[in-house]
Coordinates of C-alpha atoms in Angstrom, one line a residue:
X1 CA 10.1 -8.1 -6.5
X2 CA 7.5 -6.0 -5.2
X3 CA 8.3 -2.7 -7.3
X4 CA 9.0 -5.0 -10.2
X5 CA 5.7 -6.9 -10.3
X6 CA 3.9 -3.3 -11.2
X7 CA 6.2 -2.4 -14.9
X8 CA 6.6 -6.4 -15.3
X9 CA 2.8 -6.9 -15.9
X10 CA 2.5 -3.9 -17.7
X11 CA 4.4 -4.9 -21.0
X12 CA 2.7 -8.2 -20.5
X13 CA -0.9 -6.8 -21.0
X14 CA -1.6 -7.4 -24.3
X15 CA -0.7 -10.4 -24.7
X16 CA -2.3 -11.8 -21.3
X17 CA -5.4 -10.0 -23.5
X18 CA -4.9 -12.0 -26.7
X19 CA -4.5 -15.8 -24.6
X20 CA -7.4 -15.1 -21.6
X21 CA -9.6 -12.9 -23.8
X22 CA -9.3 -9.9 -21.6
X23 CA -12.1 -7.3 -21.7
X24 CA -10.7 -3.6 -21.5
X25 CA -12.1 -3.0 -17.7
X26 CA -10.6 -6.5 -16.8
X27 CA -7.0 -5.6 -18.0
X28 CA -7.3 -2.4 -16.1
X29 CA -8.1 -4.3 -13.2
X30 CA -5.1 -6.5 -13.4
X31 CA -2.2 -3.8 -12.9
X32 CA -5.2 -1.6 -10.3
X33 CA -5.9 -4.9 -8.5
X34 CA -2.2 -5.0 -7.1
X35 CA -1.7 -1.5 -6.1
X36 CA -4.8 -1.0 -4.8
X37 CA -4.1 -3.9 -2.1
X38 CA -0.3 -2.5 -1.9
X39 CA -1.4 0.6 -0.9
X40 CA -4.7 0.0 0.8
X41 CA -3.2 -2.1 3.4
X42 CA 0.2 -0.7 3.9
X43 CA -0.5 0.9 6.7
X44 CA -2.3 -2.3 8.6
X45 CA 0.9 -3.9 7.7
X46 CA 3.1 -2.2 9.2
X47 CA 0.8 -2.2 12.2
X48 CA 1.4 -6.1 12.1
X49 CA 5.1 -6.0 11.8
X50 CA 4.8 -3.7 15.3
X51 CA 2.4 -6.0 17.1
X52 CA 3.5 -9.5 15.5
X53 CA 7.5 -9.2 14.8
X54 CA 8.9 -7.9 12.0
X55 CA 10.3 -11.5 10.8
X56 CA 7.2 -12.9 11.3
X57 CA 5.0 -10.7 9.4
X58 CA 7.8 -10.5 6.4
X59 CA 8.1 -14.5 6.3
X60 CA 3.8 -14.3 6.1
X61 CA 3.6 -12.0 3.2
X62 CA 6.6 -13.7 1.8
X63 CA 4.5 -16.9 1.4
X64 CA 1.3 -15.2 0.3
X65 CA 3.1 -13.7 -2.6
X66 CA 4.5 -16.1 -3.6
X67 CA 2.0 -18.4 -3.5
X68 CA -0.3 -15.6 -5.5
X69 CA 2.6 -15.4 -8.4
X70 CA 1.7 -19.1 -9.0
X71 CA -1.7 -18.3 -8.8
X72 CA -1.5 -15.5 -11.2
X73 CA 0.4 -17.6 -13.8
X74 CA -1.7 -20.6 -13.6
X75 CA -4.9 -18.5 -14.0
X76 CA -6.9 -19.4 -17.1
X77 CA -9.2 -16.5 -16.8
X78 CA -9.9 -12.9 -15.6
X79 CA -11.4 -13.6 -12.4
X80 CA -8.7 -16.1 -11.5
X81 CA -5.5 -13.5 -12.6
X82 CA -7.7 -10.4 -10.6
X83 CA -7.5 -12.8 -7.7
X84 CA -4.2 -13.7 -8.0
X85 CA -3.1 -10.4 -8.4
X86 CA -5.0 -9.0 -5.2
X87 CA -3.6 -11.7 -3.2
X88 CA 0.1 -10.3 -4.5
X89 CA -0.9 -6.8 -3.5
X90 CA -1.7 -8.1 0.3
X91 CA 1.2 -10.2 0.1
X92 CA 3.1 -6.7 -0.7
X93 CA 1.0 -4.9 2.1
X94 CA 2.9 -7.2 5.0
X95 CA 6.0 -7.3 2.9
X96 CA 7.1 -3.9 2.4
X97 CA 7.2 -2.1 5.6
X98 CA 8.1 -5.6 7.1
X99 CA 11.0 -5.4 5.4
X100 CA 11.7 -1.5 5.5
X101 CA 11.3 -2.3 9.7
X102 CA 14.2 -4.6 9.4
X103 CA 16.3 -2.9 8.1
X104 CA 16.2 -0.2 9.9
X105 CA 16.2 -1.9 13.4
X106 CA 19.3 -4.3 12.6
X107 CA 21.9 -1.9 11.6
X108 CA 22.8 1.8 13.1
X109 CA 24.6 4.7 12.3
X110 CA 26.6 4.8 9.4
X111 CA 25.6 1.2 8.6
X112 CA 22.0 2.0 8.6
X113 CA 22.4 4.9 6.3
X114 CA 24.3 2.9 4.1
X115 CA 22.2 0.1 4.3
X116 CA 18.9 2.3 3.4
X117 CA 20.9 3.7 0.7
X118 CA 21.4 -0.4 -0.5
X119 CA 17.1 -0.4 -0.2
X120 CA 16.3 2.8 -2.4
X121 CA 18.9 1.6 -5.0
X122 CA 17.5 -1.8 -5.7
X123 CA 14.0 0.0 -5.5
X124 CA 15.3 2.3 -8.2
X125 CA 16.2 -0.4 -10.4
X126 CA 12.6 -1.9 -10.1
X127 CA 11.6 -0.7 -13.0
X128 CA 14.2 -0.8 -14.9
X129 CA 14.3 -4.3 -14.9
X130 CA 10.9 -4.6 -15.1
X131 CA 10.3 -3.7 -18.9
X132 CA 13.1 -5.8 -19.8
X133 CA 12.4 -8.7 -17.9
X134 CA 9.1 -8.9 -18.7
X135 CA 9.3 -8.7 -22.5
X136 CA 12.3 -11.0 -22.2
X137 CA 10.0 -13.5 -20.9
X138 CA 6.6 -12.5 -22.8
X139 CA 8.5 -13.1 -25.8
X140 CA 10.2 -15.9 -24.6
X141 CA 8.5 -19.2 -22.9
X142 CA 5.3 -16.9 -22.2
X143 CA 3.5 -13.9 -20.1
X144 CA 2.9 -17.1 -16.8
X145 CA 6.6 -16.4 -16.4
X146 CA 6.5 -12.9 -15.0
X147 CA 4.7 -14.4 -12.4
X148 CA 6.2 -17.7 -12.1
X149 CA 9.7 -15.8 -12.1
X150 CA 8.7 -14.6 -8.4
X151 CA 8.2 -18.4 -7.0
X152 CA 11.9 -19.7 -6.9
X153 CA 13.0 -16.5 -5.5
X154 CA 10.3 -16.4 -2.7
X155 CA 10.8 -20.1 -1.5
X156 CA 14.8 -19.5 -1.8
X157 CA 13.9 -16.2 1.0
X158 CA 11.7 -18.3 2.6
X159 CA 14.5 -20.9 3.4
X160 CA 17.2 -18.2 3.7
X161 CA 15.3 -15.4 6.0
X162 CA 15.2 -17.7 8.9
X163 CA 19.0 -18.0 8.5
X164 CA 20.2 -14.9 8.7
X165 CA 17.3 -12.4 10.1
X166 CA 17.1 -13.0 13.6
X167 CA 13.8 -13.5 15.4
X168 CA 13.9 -10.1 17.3
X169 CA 16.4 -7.3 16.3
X170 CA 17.1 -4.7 19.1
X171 CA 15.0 -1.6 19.3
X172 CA 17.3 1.5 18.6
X173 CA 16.6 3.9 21.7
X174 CA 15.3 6.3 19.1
X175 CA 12.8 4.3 17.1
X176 CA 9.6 4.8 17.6
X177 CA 7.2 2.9 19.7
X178 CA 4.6 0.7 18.3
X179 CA 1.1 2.0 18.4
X180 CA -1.7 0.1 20.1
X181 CA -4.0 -1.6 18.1
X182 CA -4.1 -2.6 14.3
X183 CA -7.5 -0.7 13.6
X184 CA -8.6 -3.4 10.6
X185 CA -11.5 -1.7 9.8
X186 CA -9.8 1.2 9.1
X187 CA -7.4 -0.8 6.2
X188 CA -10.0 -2.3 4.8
X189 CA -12.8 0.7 4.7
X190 CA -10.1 3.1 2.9
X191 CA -9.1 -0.1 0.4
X192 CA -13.2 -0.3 -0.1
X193 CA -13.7 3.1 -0.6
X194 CA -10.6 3.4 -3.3
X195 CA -11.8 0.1 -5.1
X196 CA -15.0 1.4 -5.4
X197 CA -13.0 5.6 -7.0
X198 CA -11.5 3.3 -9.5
X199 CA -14.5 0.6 -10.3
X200 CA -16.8 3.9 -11.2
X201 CA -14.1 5.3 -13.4
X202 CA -13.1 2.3 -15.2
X203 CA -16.9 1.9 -15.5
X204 CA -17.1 4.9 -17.2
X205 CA -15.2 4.0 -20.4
X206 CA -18.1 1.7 -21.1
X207 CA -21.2 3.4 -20.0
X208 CA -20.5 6.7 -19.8
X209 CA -20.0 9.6 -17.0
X210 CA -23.6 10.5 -16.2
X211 CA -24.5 5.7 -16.2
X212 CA -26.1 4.9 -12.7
X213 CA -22.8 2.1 -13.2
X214 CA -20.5 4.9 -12.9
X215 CA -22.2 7.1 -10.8
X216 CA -23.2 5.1 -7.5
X217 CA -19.9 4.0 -7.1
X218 CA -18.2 7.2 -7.0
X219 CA -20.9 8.0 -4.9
X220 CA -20.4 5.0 -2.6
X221 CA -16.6 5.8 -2.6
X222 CA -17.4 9.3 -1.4
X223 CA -19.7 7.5 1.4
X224 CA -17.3 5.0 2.6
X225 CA -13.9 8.2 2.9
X226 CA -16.7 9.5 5.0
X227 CA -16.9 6.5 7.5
X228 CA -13.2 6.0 7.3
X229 CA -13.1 9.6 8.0
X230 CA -15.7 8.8 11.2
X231 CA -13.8 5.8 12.6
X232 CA -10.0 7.2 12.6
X233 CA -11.3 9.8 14.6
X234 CA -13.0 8.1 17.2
X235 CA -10.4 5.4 17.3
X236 CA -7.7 5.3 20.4
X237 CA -5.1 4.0 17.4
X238 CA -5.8 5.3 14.6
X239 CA -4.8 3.5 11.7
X240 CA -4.3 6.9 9.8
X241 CA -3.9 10.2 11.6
X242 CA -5.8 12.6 9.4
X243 CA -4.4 15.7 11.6
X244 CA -1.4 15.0 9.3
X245 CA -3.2 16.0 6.7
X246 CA -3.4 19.8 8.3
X247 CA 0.8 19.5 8.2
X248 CA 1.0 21.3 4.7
X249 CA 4.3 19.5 4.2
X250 CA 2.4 16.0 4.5
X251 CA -0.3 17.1 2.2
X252 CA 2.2 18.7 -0.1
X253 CA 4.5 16.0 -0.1
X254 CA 1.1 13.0 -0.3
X255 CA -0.3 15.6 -3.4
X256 CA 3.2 15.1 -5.3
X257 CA 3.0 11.6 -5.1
X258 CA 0.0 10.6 -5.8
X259 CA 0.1 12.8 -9.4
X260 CA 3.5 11.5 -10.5
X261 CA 3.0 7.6 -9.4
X262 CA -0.5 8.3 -11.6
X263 CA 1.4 9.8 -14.6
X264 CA 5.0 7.4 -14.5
X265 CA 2.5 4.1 -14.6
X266 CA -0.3 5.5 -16.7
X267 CA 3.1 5.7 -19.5
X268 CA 3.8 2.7 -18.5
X269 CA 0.0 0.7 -19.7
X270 CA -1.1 3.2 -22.2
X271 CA 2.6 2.8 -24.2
X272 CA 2.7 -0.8 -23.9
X273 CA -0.9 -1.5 -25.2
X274 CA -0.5 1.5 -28.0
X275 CA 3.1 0.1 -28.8
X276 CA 1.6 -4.0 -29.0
X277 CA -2.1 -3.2 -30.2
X278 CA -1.8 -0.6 -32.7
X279 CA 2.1 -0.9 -33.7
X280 CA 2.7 -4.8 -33.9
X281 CA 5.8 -4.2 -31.7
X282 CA 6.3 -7.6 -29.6
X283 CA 6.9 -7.4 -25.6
X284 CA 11.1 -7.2 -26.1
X285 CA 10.6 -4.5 -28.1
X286 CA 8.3 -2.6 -26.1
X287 CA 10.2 -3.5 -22.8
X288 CA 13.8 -1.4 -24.9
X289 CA 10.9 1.4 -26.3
X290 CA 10.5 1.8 -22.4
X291 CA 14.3 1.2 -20.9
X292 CA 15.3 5.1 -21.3
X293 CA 12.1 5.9 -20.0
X294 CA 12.8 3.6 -16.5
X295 CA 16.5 4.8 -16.8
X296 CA 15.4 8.8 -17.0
X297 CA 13.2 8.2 -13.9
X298 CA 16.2 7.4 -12.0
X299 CA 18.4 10.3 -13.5
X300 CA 15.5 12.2 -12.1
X301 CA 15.4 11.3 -9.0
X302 CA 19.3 11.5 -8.9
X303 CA 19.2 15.2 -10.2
X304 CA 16.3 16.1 -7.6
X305 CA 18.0 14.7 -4.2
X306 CA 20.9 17.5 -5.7
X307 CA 18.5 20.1 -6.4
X308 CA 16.3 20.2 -3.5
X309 CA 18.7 20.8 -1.2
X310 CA 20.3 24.1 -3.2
X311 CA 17.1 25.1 -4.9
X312 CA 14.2 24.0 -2.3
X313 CA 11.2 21.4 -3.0
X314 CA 8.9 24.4 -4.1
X315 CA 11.2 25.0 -7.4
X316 CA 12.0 20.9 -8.1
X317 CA 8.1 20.1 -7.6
X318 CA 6.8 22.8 -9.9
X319 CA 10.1 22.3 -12.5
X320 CA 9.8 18.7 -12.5
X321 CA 5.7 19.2 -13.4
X322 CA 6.7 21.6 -15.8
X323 CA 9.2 19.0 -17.6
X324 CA 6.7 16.6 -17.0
X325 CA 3.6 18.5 -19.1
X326 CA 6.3 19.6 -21.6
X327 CA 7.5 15.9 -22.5
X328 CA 3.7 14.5 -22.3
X329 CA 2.7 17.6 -24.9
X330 CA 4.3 16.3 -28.1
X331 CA 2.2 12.8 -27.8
X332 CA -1.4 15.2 -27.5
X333 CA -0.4 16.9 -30.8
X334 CA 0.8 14.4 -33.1
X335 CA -0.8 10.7 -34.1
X336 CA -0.2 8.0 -32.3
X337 CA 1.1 6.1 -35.3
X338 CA 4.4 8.0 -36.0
X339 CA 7.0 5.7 -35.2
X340 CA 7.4 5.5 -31.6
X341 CA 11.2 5.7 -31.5
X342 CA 11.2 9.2 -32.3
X343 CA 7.9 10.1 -30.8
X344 CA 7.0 8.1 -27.9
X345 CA 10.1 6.8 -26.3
X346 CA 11.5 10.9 -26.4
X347 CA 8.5 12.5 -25.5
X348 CA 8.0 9.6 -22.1
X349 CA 11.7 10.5 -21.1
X350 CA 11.8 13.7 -21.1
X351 CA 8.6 13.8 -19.2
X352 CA 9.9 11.0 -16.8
X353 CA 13.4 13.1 -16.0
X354 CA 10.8 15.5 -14.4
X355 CA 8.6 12.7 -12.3
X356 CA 11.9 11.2 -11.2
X357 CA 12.8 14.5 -9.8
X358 CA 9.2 15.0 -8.0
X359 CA 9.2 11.8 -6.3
X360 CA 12.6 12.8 -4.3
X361 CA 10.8 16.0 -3.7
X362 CA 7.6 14.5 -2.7
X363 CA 9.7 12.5 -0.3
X364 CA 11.7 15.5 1.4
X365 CA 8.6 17.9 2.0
X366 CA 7.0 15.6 3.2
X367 CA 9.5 14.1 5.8
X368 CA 12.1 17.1 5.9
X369 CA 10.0 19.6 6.8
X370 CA 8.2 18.3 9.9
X371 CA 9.1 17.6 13.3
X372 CA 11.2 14.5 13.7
X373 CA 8.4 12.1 15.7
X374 CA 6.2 12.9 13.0
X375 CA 8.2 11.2 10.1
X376 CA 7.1 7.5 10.7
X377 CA 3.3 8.9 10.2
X378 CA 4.4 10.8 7.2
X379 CA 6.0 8.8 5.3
X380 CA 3.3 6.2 6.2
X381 CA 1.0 8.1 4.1
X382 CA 3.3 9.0 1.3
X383 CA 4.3 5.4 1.0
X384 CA -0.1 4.6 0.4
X385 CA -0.5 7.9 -1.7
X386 CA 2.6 6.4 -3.8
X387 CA 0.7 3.3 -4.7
X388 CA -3.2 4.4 -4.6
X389 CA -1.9 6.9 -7.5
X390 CA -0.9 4.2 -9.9
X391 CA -4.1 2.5 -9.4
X392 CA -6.5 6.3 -9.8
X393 CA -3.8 6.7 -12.9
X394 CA -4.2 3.6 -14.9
X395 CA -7.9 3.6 -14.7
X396 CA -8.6 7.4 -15.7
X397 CA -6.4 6.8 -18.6
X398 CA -7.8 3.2 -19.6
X399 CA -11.3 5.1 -19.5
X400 CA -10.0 7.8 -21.8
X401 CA -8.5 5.6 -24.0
X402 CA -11.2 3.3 -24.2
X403 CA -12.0 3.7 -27.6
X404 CA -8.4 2.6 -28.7
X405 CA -8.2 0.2 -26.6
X406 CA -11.1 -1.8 -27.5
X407 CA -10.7 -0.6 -31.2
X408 CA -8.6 0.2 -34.3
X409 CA -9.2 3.9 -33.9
X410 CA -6.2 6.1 -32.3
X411 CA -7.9 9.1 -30.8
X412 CA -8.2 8.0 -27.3
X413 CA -4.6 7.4 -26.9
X414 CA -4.4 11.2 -28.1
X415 CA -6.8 12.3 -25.3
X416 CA -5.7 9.6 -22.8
X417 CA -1.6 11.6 -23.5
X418 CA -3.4 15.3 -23.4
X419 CA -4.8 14.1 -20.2
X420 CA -1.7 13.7 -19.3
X421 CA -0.1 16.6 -19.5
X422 CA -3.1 18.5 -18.4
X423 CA -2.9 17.3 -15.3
X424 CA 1.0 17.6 -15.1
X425 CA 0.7 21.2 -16.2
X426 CA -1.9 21.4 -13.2
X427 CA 0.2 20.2 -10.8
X428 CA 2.9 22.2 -12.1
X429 CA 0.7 25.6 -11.1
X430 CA -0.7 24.3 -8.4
X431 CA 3.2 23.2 -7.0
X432 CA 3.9 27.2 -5.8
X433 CA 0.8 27.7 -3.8
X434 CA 1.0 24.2 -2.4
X435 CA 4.3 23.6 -1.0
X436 CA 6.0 25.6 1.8
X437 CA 9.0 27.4 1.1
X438 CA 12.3 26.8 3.1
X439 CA 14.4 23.6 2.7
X440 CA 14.0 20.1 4.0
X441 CA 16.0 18.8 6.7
X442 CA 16.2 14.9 6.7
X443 CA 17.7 13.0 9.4
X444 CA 18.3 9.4 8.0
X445 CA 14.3 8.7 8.7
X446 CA 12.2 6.6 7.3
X447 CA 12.2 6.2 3.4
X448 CA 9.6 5.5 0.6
X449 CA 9.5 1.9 -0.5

């Protein structure tokens, strides 16, 4: 549900547009409003499952989300689907590592290698069955039922958890132990400082760069890292350790993530508004345009857990930006209004085969390639770096796309592509000098949601 809620909404943009006369900046906000919570608050969630119960911190963001999917698709106007939406992503934030704690506390061994294996397939699929299912029911009985879709399955989990998760699972001898402290103001000074990145850049599609509206809040985001910065140091727990940072695996492995979750759901808004705005396509079509695209992702990521093993994550990160830029390339040099089934949907897989590949790589440098006590922190990070991207993605590209998205005109989805794959192509050069050579080493630790 969770990695489903992000592609689902996505092919329901434009017509969640048409019925609640959605601005530009306040359709943006509705796919950054999630991930921004998601990721923001990750961390303090997982810090709740430790201090709380893992049970009891999944059954409480169980019933926020759901409760927020009805909320979403009863709302009858922006600032009632925003809300609904940021409730999901804190829903999400108690959900996801709740979960991920679970399982990795009730089975061991073998099991628990197969049963994480079980978790990173059904995450796989996410998206996959996002685009379908939500034009399926877009076109069907109407955009409320991507969100209303999530409230018969949460109250079903919400009798059936109880059930069959016990209350307290035995602690493995070699899990970690939970840190002291949940260091709140930490969570919500990072999620602060990141709402306020993406308000000035979504800002900046209407008022322009050099606008006191898009400048003091980048200048207030700056501020507010700052005083995060300030309290994780002087805090006995810190919700964050930002030594990690100085682990050139972990910033390596956070770098990777962040660019290719920005790129795989920036595809995923600026195709579905180009393909139902400008194209007249309806949301089942759009949601098959984008099936080889989830499906590619996937062979990616398939192909990289092979490669970086044999080849090393210093050739899969700057090969999988390099296919990346090369598939994003075509759609900067040709008009958006060729027909997008030889245009659009090639030029997204080909560049997706190459993200699908970095995010397995992201994952092994950055907990492969570091000391075994240090994964739980690592991948921590990765996991907030993996949603904060989609939400820095989505609004860059909505602001350089502005023009076509408000309008008739076609040039900013040409820019908002080139973007694109400039900053694939960037990360593709930048992949060498950045990540460490050798080969990763994982040990059945912990794994991206």
């Amino acid at each position: 549900m969770l990695i489903l809620d992000v592609t689902v909404v996505n092919v329901a943009l434009p017509r969640m547009a048409a019925d609640l006369d959605l601005a530009r900046t306040s359709l943006t906000w509705v796919v950054t409003a999630y991930t921004l919570c998601f990721g923001g608050l990750m961390l303090l969630g997982g810090r709740l499952a430790d201090a709380f119960g893992a049970r009891r911190t999944l059954l409480a963001g169980l019933a926020l989300f759901t409760a927020a999917s009805l909320l979403s698709g009863l709302a009858a106007n922006a600032p009632m689907l925003i809300g609904g939406r940021i409730a999901q992503g804190v829903g999400a934030a108690l959900l996801s590592p709740a979960a991920l704690s679970l399982v990795t506390t009730s089975f061991h061994g073998a099991e628990r290698a197969k049963a994480l294996g079980v978790w990173a397939a059904i995450g796989g699929t996410g998206s996959a069955v996002g685009v379908l299912l939500g034009g399926v029911l877009t076109d069907g009985p109407g955009w409320p039922w991507v969100f209303y879709v999530n409230v018969p399955v949460g109250l079903a989990l919400l009798v059936a958890l109880p059930l069959v998760v016990p209350a307290r699972t035995p602690r493995p001898a070699d899990a970690p132990r939970p840190a002291r402290g949940l260091d709140a103001p930490g969570a919500f000074l990072v999620t602060a400082a990141t709402g306020s990145l993406i308000y000035g850049l979504v800002q900046a599609g209407d008022t322009g760069w050099t606008s006191a509206s898009t400048l003091l809040p980048l200048l207030g985001s700056l501020l507010l890292y700052g005083i995060f910065a300030a309290v994780e140091r002087a805090s006995r727990a810190p919700l964050m350790d930002l030594r990690m940072f100085t682990r050139r695996p972990v910033l390596a492995g956070s770098f990777l993530m962040l660019v290719a979750t920005a790129l795989l759901i920036s595809f995923f808004f600026l195709g579905s508004v180009q393909l139902q705005h400008l194209g007249g396509f309806s949301a089942f079509t759009t949601g098959l345009v984008f099936l080889p695209v989830a499906v590619t992702t996937a062979v990616g990521a398939h192909l990289g857990s092979r490669l970086v093993g044999s080849l090393g994550p210093r050739a899969c990160a700057t090969g999988g930006m390099a296919i990346a830029a090369l598939g994003c390339l075509p759609l900067a040099l040709v008009t958006p209004g060729s027909h997008p089934w030889t245009t659009l949907m090639p030029a997204l897989s080909v560049a997706s085969l190459g993200l699908g590949a970095v995010f397995v790589t992201a994952t092994t440098t950055a907990l492969g390639m570091i000391d075994h006590h240090e994964a739980g922190l690592a991948s921590g990070i990765v996991n907030t770096f993996h949603e904060v991207g989609g939400s820095i993605g989505v609004a860059l590209v909505s602001t350089t796309a502005a023009t076509s998205i408000q309008g008739t005109t076609t040039t900013g989805f040409t820019a908002a592509f080139t973007l694109c794959a400039a900053t694939a192509a960037a990360a593709a050069l930048a992949a060498p000098a950045l990540v460490p050579r050798g080969k990763p080493r994982m040990t059945g630790g912990p794994h991206v949601h």
